[in-house]
């Protein structure tokens, strides 16, 4: 394992230093192993590990390339790891969302276009006044993703996208068991959208905080 770690660090060093740039093809395995002072087996293991976290792209019959290193691509690994969360950590994921998502919503208030606002409005109209819990949760994910995307920070967007998965089941559970959860969620969505239309960053931040905290508070009371 230590030898593989060394190989990973050496390839990482080449990328960080600029010797290998996004989209570059790695030298042939035998040449790269010799240049780095590695065995071909340890190099192969390192390449396999780095491809799993989207640093390298192994193309059969063509070679191995450095990926675009786009934040959204790299943070796919976060989504994979997050899927292994335990139920007792859902509150921790919600706490992180409560820190990040209101900040993203406040940013969006200053950047979101009228066209994007109209698209969010249309999403809410499409749900109607009495959606099923499953439809509401799916719409909730789409609504917040649209807002965060309009904030203009791809790293923040990817982080929140990865963190939303563990809270999905909690939101469905709440919708099935808490009276007025559906209508309350729709009301909060409308309040967030109104603050965005007013370009009121602090109101948008506050409503986003209330929205996430309501799920968190309910979950704390039921655990």
PDB file of C-alpha atoms in Angstrom:
ATOM      1  CA  UNK A   1       0.000   0.000   0.000  1.00  0.00           C
ATOM      2  CA  UNK A   2       2.861   2.390   0.831  1.00  0.00           C
ATOM      3  CA  UNK A   3       4.368   1.846  -2.626  1.00  0.00           C
ATOM      4  CA  UNK A   4       1.022   2.623  -4.275  1.00  0.00           C
ATOM      5  CA  UNK A   5       0.667   5.762  -2.141  1.00  0.00           C
ATOM      6  CA  UNK A   6       4.095   6.875  -3.313  1.00  0.00           C
ATOM      7  CA  UNK A   7       3.071   6.335  -6.934  1.00  0.00           C
ATOM      8  CA  UNK A   8      -0.120   8.351  -6.392  1.00  0.00           C
ATOM      9  CA  UNK A   9       1.842  11.206  -4.843  1.00  0.00           C
ATOM     10  CA  UNK A  10       4.285  11.281  -7.747  1.00  0.00           C
ATOM     11  CA  UNK A  11       1.531  11.444 -10.358  1.00  0.00           C
ATOM     12  CA  UNK A  12      -0.243  14.071  -8.271  1.00  0.00           C
ATOM     13  CA  UNK A  13       3.000  16.050  -8.155  1.00  0.00           C
ATOM     14  CA  UNK A  14       3.215  16.010 -11.945  1.00  0.00           C
ATOM     15  CA  UNK A  15      -0.328  17.371 -12.224  1.00  0.00           C
ATOM     16  CA  UNK A  16       0.090  20.023  -9.519  1.00  0.00           C
ATOM     17  CA  UNK A  17       3.397  21.217 -10.999  1.00  0.00           C
ATOM     18  CA  UNK A  18       1.866  21.523 -14.451  1.00  0.00           C
ATOM     19  CA  UNK A  19       4.010  18.798 -16.000  1.00  0.00           C
ATOM     20  CA  UNK A  20       0.687  17.113 -16.763  1.00  0.00           C
ATOM     21  CA  UNK A  21      -2.254  19.378 -17.576  1.00  0.00           C
ATOM     22  CA  UNK A  22      -5.999  18.711 -17.951  1.00  0.00           C
ATOM     23  CA  UNK A  23      -6.548  16.665 -21.104  1.00  0.00           C
ATOM     24  CA  UNK A  24      -2.898  15.543 -21.385  1.00  0.00           C
ATOM     25  CA  UNK A  25      -2.121  11.946 -22.224  1.00  0.00           C
ATOM     26  CA  UNK A  26       0.201  10.171 -19.798  1.00  0.00           C
ATOM     27  CA  UNK A  27       3.429   8.721 -21.215  1.00  0.00           C
ATOM     28  CA  UNK A  28       3.502   4.994 -21.905  1.00  0.00           C
ATOM     29  CA  UNK A  29       3.391   2.903 -18.774  1.00  0.00           C
ATOM     30  CA  UNK A  30       6.941   1.599 -19.135  1.00  0.00           C
ATOM     31  CA  UNK A  31       8.346   5.093 -19.739  1.00  0.00           C
ATOM     32  CA  UNK A  32       6.445   6.733 -16.893  1.00  0.00           C
ATOM     33  CA  UNK A  33       7.358   3.977 -14.443  1.00  0.00           C
ATOM     34  CA  UNK A  34      11.044   4.382 -15.334  1.00  0.00           C
ATOM     35  CA  UNK A  35      10.901   8.196 -15.107  1.00  0.00           C
ATOM     36  CA  UNK A  36       9.262   8.091 -11.684  1.00  0.00           C
ATOM     37  CA  UNK A  37      11.346   5.228 -10.356  1.00  0.00           C
ATOM     38  CA  UNK A  38       8.312   3.015  -9.839  1.00  0.00           C
ATOM     39  CA  UNK A  39       7.413  -0.554 -10.645  1.00  0.00           C
ATOM     40  CA  UNK A  40       4.831  -0.967 -13.370  1.00  0.00           C
ATOM     41  CA  UNK A  41       2.538  -2.755 -10.892  1.00  0.00           C
ATOM     42  CA  UNK A  42       2.574   0.125  -8.403  1.00  0.00           C
ATOM     43  CA  UNK A  43       2.040   2.617 -11.232  1.00  0.00           C
ATOM     44  CA  UNK A  44      -0.890   0.569 -12.500  1.00  0.00           C
ATOM     45  CA  UNK A  45      -2.479   0.532  -9.030  1.00  0.00           C
ATOM     46  CA  UNK A  46      -1.997   4.284  -8.704  1.00  0.00           C
ATOM     47  CA  UNK A  47      -3.612   4.919 -12.072  1.00  0.00           C
ATOM     48  CA  UNK A  48      -6.546   2.712 -11.093  1.00  0.00           C
ATOM     49  CA  UNK A  49      -7.013   4.612  -7.812  1.00  0.00           C
ATOM     50  CA  UNK A  50      -6.789   8.027  -9.464  1.00  0.00           C
ATOM     51  CA  UNK A  51      -9.276   7.014 -12.133  1.00  0.00           C
ATOM     52  CA  UNK A  52     -11.808   6.089  -9.438  1.00  0.00           C
ATOM     53  CA  UNK A  53     -11.729   9.643  -8.097  1.00  0.00           C
ATOM     54  CA  UNK A  54     -11.899  11.156 -11.593  1.00  0.00           C
ATOM     55  CA  UNK A  55      -8.331  12.480 -11.727  1.00  0.00           C
ATOM     56  CA  UNK A  56      -7.369  10.157 -14.571  1.00  0.00           C
ATOM     57  CA  UNK A  57      -9.405   8.708 -17.411  1.00  0.00           C
ATOM     58  CA  UNK A  58      -8.305   5.285 -18.660  1.00  0.00           C
ATOM     59  CA  UNK A  59      -9.405   4.781 -22.258  1.00  0.00           C
ATOM     60  CA  UNK A  60      -9.037   1.232 -23.462  1.00  0.00           C
ATOM     61  CA  UNK A  61      -6.871   1.049 -26.564  1.00  0.00           C
ATOM     62  CA  UNK A  62      -6.047   4.750 -26.422  1.00  0.00           C
ATOM     63  CA  UNK A  63      -4.132   5.410 -23.224  1.00  0.00           C
ATOM     64  CA  UNK A  64      -4.594   7.249 -19.940  1.00  0.00           C
ATOM     65  CA  UNK A  65      -5.462  10.940 -19.800  1.00  0.00           C
ATOM     66  CA  UNK A  66      -5.728  13.606 -17.136  1.00  0.00           C
ATOM     67  CA  UNK A  67      -9.406  14.547 -16.870  1.00  0.00           C
ATOM     68  CA  UNK A  68     -10.712  18.100 -17.134  1.00  0.00           C
ATOM     69  CA  UNK A  69     -10.269  18.348 -13.324  1.00  0.00           C
ATOM     70  CA  UNK A  70     -13.566  20.207 -13.290  1.00  0.00           C
ATOM     71  CA  UNK A  71     -14.841  20.586  -9.690  1.00  0.00           C
ATOM     72  CA  UNK A  72     -18.166  18.938 -10.502  1.00  0.00           C
ATOM     73  CA  UNK A  73     -16.361  15.912 -11.934  1.00  0.00           C
ATOM     74  CA  UNK A  74     -13.947  15.620  -9.014  1.00  0.00           C
ATOM     75  CA  UNK A  75     -16.668  16.017  -6.409  1.00  0.00           C
ATOM     76  CA  UNK A  76     -18.568  13.038  -7.833  1.00  0.00           C
ATOM     77  CA  UNK A  77     -16.335  11.051  -5.493  1.00  0.00           C
ATOM     78  CA  UNK A  78     -17.935  12.895  -2.578  1.00  0.00           C
ATOM     79  CA  UNK A  79     -21.390  11.721  -3.646  1.00  0.00           C
ATOM     80  CA  UNK A  80     -20.106   8.152  -3.790  1.00  0.00           C
ATOM     81  CA  UNK A  81     -18.644   8.334  -0.265  1.00  0.00           C
ATOM     82  CA  UNK A  82     -21.700  10.117   1.138  1.00  0.00           C
ATOM     83  CA  UNK A  83     -23.916   7.225   0.016  1.00  0.00           C
ATOM     84  CA  UNK A  84     -22.266   5.136   2.743  1.00  0.00           C
ATOM     85  CA  UNK A  85     -23.521   7.408   5.534  1.00  0.00           C
ATOM     86  CA  UNK A  86     -25.180   5.919   8.612  1.00  0.00           C
ATOM     87  CA  UNK A  87     -28.672   7.012   9.595  1.00  0.00           C
ATOM     88  CA  UNK A  88     -27.350   8.631  12.755  1.00  0.00           C
ATOM     89  CA  UNK A  89     -25.265  11.086  10.711  1.00  0.00           C
ATOM     90  CA  UNK A  90     -28.207  12.591   8.799  1.00  0.00           C
ATOM     91  CA  UNK A  91     -28.421  15.444  11.318  1.00  0.00           C
ATOM     92  CA  UNK A  92     -24.776  16.241  10.637  1.00  0.00           C
ATOM     93  CA  UNK A  93     -25.422  16.419   6.896  1.00  0.00           C
ATOM     94  CA  UNK A  94     -28.389  18.707   7.550  1.00  0.00           C
ATOM     95  CA  UNK A  95     -26.209  20.924   9.743  1.00  0.00           C
ATOM     96  CA  UNK A  96     -23.682  21.297   6.924  1.00  0.00           C
ATOM     97  CA  UNK A  97     -26.474  22.100   4.463  1.00  0.00           C
ATOM     98  CA  UNK A  98     -27.773  24.720   6.901  1.00  0.00           C
ATOM     99  CA  UNK A  99     -24.368  26.413   6.789  1.00  0.00           C
ATOM    100  CA  UNK A 100     -23.789  26.253   3.032  1.00  0.00           C
ATOM    101  CA  UNK A 101     -27.176  26.453   1.328  1.00  0.00           C
ATOM    102  CA  UNK A 102     -28.381  29.756   2.840  1.00  0.00           C
ATOM    103  CA  UNK A 103     -25.069  31.325   1.805  1.00  0.00           C
ATOM    104  CA  UNK A 104     -25.545  30.016  -1.743  1.00  0.00           C
ATOM    105  CA  UNK A 105     -29.130  31.297  -1.772  1.00  0.00           C
ATOM    106  CA  UNK A 106     -27.969  34.763  -0.698  1.00  0.00           C
ATOM    107  CA  UNK A 107     -25.383  34.738  -3.483  1.00  0.00           C
ATOM    108  CA  UNK A 108     -28.062  33.706  -5.961  1.00  0.00           C
ATOM    109  CA  UNK A 109     -30.230  36.696  -5.018  1.00  0.00           C
ATOM    110  CA  UNK A 110     -27.610  38.982  -6.544  1.00  0.00           C
ATOM    111  CA  UNK A 111     -26.904  36.872  -9.641  1.00  0.00           C
ATOM    112  CA  UNK A 112     -30.023  35.003 -10.694  1.00  0.00           C
ATOM    113  CA  UNK A 113     -31.589  36.065 -13.992  1.00  0.00           C
ATOM    114  CA  UNK A 114     -35.255  36.787 -14.622  1.00  0.00           C
ATOM    115  CA  UNK A 115     -35.345  33.745 -16.892  1.00  0.00           C
ATOM    116  CA  UNK A 116     -34.029  31.543 -14.084  1.00  0.00           C
ATOM    117  CA  UNK A 117     -36.563  33.012 -11.680  1.00  0.00           C
ATOM    118  CA  UNK A 118     -39.360  32.278 -14.133  1.00  0.00           C
ATOM    119  CA  UNK A 119     -38.100  28.689 -14.458  1.00  0.00           C
ATOM    120  CA  UNK A 120     -38.238  28.255 -10.660  1.00  0.00           C
ATOM    121  CA  UNK A 121     -41.733  29.729 -10.632  1.00  0.00           C
ATOM    122  CA  UNK A 122     -42.796  27.276 -13.321  1.00  0.00           C
ATOM    123  CA  UNK A 123     -41.376  24.375 -11.296  1.00  0.00           C
ATOM    124  CA  UNK A 124     -43.503  25.348  -8.306  1.00  0.00           C
ATOM    125  CA  UNK A 125     -46.600  25.840 -10.453  1.00  0.00           C
ATOM    126  CA  UNK A 126     -46.087  22.406 -11.991  1.00  0.00           C
ATOM    127  CA  UNK A 127     -46.100  20.771  -8.543  1.00  0.00           C
ATOM    128  CA  UNK A 128     -49.476  22.301  -7.733  1.00  0.00           C
ATOM    129  CA  UNK A 129     -51.000  22.699  -4.293  1.00  0.00           C
ATOM    130  CA  UNK A 130     -51.177  19.005  -3.343  1.00  0.00           C
ATOM    131  CA  UNK A 131     -48.234  17.051  -4.742  1.00  0.00           C
ATOM    132  CA  UNK A 132     -47.396  13.603  -3.434  1.00  0.00           C
ATOM    133  CA  UNK A 133     -44.555  13.439  -0.931  1.00  0.00           C
ATOM    134  CA  UNK A 134     -42.283  11.827  -3.528  1.00  0.00           C
ATOM    135  CA  UNK A 135     -43.123  14.547  -6.081  1.00  0.00           C
ATOM    136  CA  UNK A 136     -42.512  17.241  -3.465  1.00  0.00           C
ATOM    137  CA  UNK A 137     -39.099  15.893  -2.475  1.00  0.00           C
ATOM    138  CA  UNK A 138     -38.030  15.514  -6.116  1.00  0.00           C
ATOM    139  CA  UNK A 139     -39.255  19.052  -6.768  1.00  0.00           C
ATOM    140  CA  UNK A 140     -37.454  20.292  -3.662  1.00  0.00           C
ATOM    141  CA  UNK A 141     -34.152  18.886  -4.932  1.00  0.00           C
ATOM    142  CA  UNK A 142     -34.698  20.458  -8.355  1.00  0.00           C
ATOM    143  CA  UNK A 143     -35.747  23.813  -6.867  1.00  0.00           C
ATOM    144  CA  UNK A 144     -32.696  24.165  -4.640  1.00  0.00           C
ATOM    145  CA  UNK A 145     -30.318  22.870  -7.315  1.00  0.00           C
ATOM    146  CA  UNK A 146     -31.593  25.576  -9.656  1.00  0.00           C
ATOM    147  CA  UNK A 147     -30.984  28.261  -7.046  1.00  0.00           C
ATOM    148  CA  UNK A 148     -27.495  27.056  -6.144  1.00  0.00           C
ATOM    149  CA  UNK A 149     -26.504  26.767  -9.808  1.00  0.00           C
ATOM    150  CA  UNK A 150     -27.476  30.391 -10.325  1.00  0.00           C
ATOM    151  CA  UNK A 151     -25.143  31.437  -7.483  1.00  0.00           C
ATOM    152  CA  UNK A 152     -22.280  30.998  -9.939  1.00  0.00           C
ATOM    153  CA  UNK A 153     -19.966  28.836  -7.811  1.00  0.00           C
ATOM    154  CA  UNK A 154     -19.472  25.382  -9.316  1.00  0.00           C
ATOM    155  CA  UNK A 155     -17.627  24.034  -6.256  1.00  0.00           C
ATOM    156  CA  UNK A 156     -20.412  25.068  -3.893  1.00  0.00           C
ATOM    157  CA  UNK A 157     -22.992  23.637  -6.281  1.00  0.00           C
ATOM    158  CA  UNK A 158     -21.218  20.287  -6.466  1.00  0.00           C
ATOM    159  CA  UNK A 159     -20.761  20.111  -2.699  1.00  0.00           C
ATOM    160  CA  UNK A 160     -24.435  20.740  -2.011  1.00  0.00           C
ATOM    161  CA  UNK A 161     -25.479  18.322  -4.728  1.00  0.00           C
ATOM    162  CA  UNK A 162     -23.393  15.632  -3.058  1.00  0.00           C
ATOM    163  CA  UNK A 163     -24.772  16.432   0.390  1.00  0.00           C
ATOM    164  CA  UNK A 164     -28.434  16.390  -0.618  1.00  0.00           C
ATOM    165  CA  UNK A 165     -28.669  12.616  -1.006  1.00  0.00           C
ATOM    166  CA  UNK A 166     -28.495  11.578   2.675  1.00  0.00           C
ATOM    167  CA  UNK A 167     -31.308  13.966   3.632  1.00  0.00           C
ATOM    168  CA  UNK A 168     -33.724  12.786   0.946  1.00  0.00           C
ATOM    169  CA  UNK A 169     -35.066   9.867   2.965  1.00  0.00           C
ATOM    170  CA  UNK A 170     -35.513  12.098   6.024  1.00  0.00           C
ATOM    171  CA  UNK A 171     -37.522  14.581   3.965  1.00  0.00           C
ATOM    172  CA  UNK A 172     -39.772  11.814   2.605  1.00  0.00           C
ATOM    173  CA  UNK A 173     -40.235  10.434   6.117  1.00  0.00           C
ATOM    174  CA  UNK A 174     -41.191  13.900   7.373  1.00  0.00           C
ATOM    175  CA  UNK A 175     -43.639  14.402   4.525  1.00  0.00           C
ATOM    176  CA  UNK A 176     -45.378  11.117   5.336  1.00  0.00           C
ATOM    177  CA  UNK A 177     -45.590  11.621   9.096  1.00  0.00           C
ATOM    178  CA  UNK A 178     -45.739  15.331   9.906  1.00  0.00           C
ATOM    179  CA  UNK A 179     -49.031  17.138   9.464  1.00  0.00           C
ATOM    180  CA  UNK A 180     -48.839  20.125   7.075  1.00  0.00           C
ATOM    181  CA  UNK A 181     -45.248  19.287   6.046  1.00  0.00           C
ATOM    182  CA  UNK A 182     -46.175  19.491   2.357  1.00  0.00           C
ATOM    183  CA  UNK A 183     -47.975  22.823   2.566  1.00  0.00           C
ATOM    184  CA  UNK A 184     -45.242  24.214   4.821  1.00  0.00           C
ATOM    185  CA  UNK A 185     -42.535  23.262   2.341  1.00  0.00           C
ATOM    186  CA  UNK A 186     -44.431  24.837  -0.566  1.00  0.00           C
ATOM    187  CA  UNK A 187     -44.971  28.010   1.462  1.00  0.00           C
ATOM    188  CA  UNK A 188     -41.256  28.232   2.284  1.00  0.00           C
ATOM    189  CA  UNK A 189     -40.341  27.714  -1.369  1.00  0.00           C
ATOM    190  CA  UNK A 190     -42.585  30.620  -2.365  1.00  0.00           C
ATOM    191  CA  UNK A 191     -41.020  32.816   0.322  1.00  0.00           C
ATOM    192  CA  UNK A 192     -37.510  31.993  -0.906  1.00  0.00           C
ATOM    193  CA  UNK A 193     -38.526  32.736  -4.485  1.00  0.00           C
ATOM    194  CA  UNK A 194     -40.129  36.060  -3.486  1.00  0.00           C
ATOM    195  CA  UNK A 195     -36.906  37.103  -1.720  1.00  0.00           C
ATOM    196  CA  UNK A 196     -34.896  36.184  -4.804  1.00  0.00           C
ATOM    197  CA  UNK A 197     -37.202  38.251  -7.010  1.00  0.00           C
ATOM    198  CA  UNK A 198     -36.750  41.198  -4.640  1.00  0.00           C
ATOM    199  CA  UNK A 199     -32.956  40.738  -4.854  1.00  0.00           C
ATOM    200  CA  UNK A 200     -33.000  40.655  -1.066  1.00  0.00           C
ATOM    201  CA  UNK A 201     -29.994  38.521  -0.193  1.00  0.00           C
ATOM    202  CA  UNK A 202     -30.546  38.557   3.575  1.00  0.00           C
ATOM    203  CA  UNK A 203     -34.228  37.619   3.297  1.00  0.00           C
ATOM    204  CA  UNK A 204     -33.287  34.815   0.890  1.00  0.00           C
ATOM    205  CA  UNK A 205     -30.635  33.606   3.342  1.00  0.00           C
ATOM    206  CA  UNK A 206     -33.095  33.717   6.241  1.00  0.00           C
ATOM    207  CA  UNK A 207     -35.849  31.805   4.451  1.00  0.00           C
ATOM    208  CA  UNK A 208     -33.384  29.158   3.246  1.00  0.00           C
ATOM    209  CA  UNK A 209     -32.176  28.758   6.831  1.00  0.00           C
ATOM    210  CA  UNK A 210     -35.741  28.400   8.120  1.00  0.00           C
ATOM    211  CA  UNK A 211     -36.484  25.875   5.375  1.00  0.00           C
ATOM    212  CA  UNK A 212     -33.579  23.570   6.239  1.00  0.00           C
ATOM    213  CA  UNK A 213     -33.859  24.103   9.994  1.00  0.00           C
ATOM    214  CA  UNK A 214     -37.503  22.991   9.951  1.00  0.00           C
ATOM    215  CA  UNK A 215     -36.487  19.564   8.636  1.00  0.00           C
ATOM    216  CA  UNK A 216     -33.598  19.414  11.106  1.00  0.00           C
ATOM    217  CA  UNK A 217     -35.806  20.380  14.049  1.00  0.00           C
ATOM    218  CA  UNK A 218     -38.419  17.797  13.116  1.00  0.00           C
ATOM    219  CA  UNK A 219     -35.804  15.061  12.766  1.00  0.00           C
ATOM    220  CA  UNK A 220     -34.264  15.882  16.162  1.00  0.00           C
ATOM    221  CA  UNK A 221     -37.691  15.571  17.786  1.00  0.00           C
ATOM    222  CA  UNK A 222     -38.341  12.159  16.250  1.00  0.00           C
ATOM    223  CA  UNK A 223     -34.978  10.470  16.872  1.00  0.00           C
TER     224      UNK A 223
END
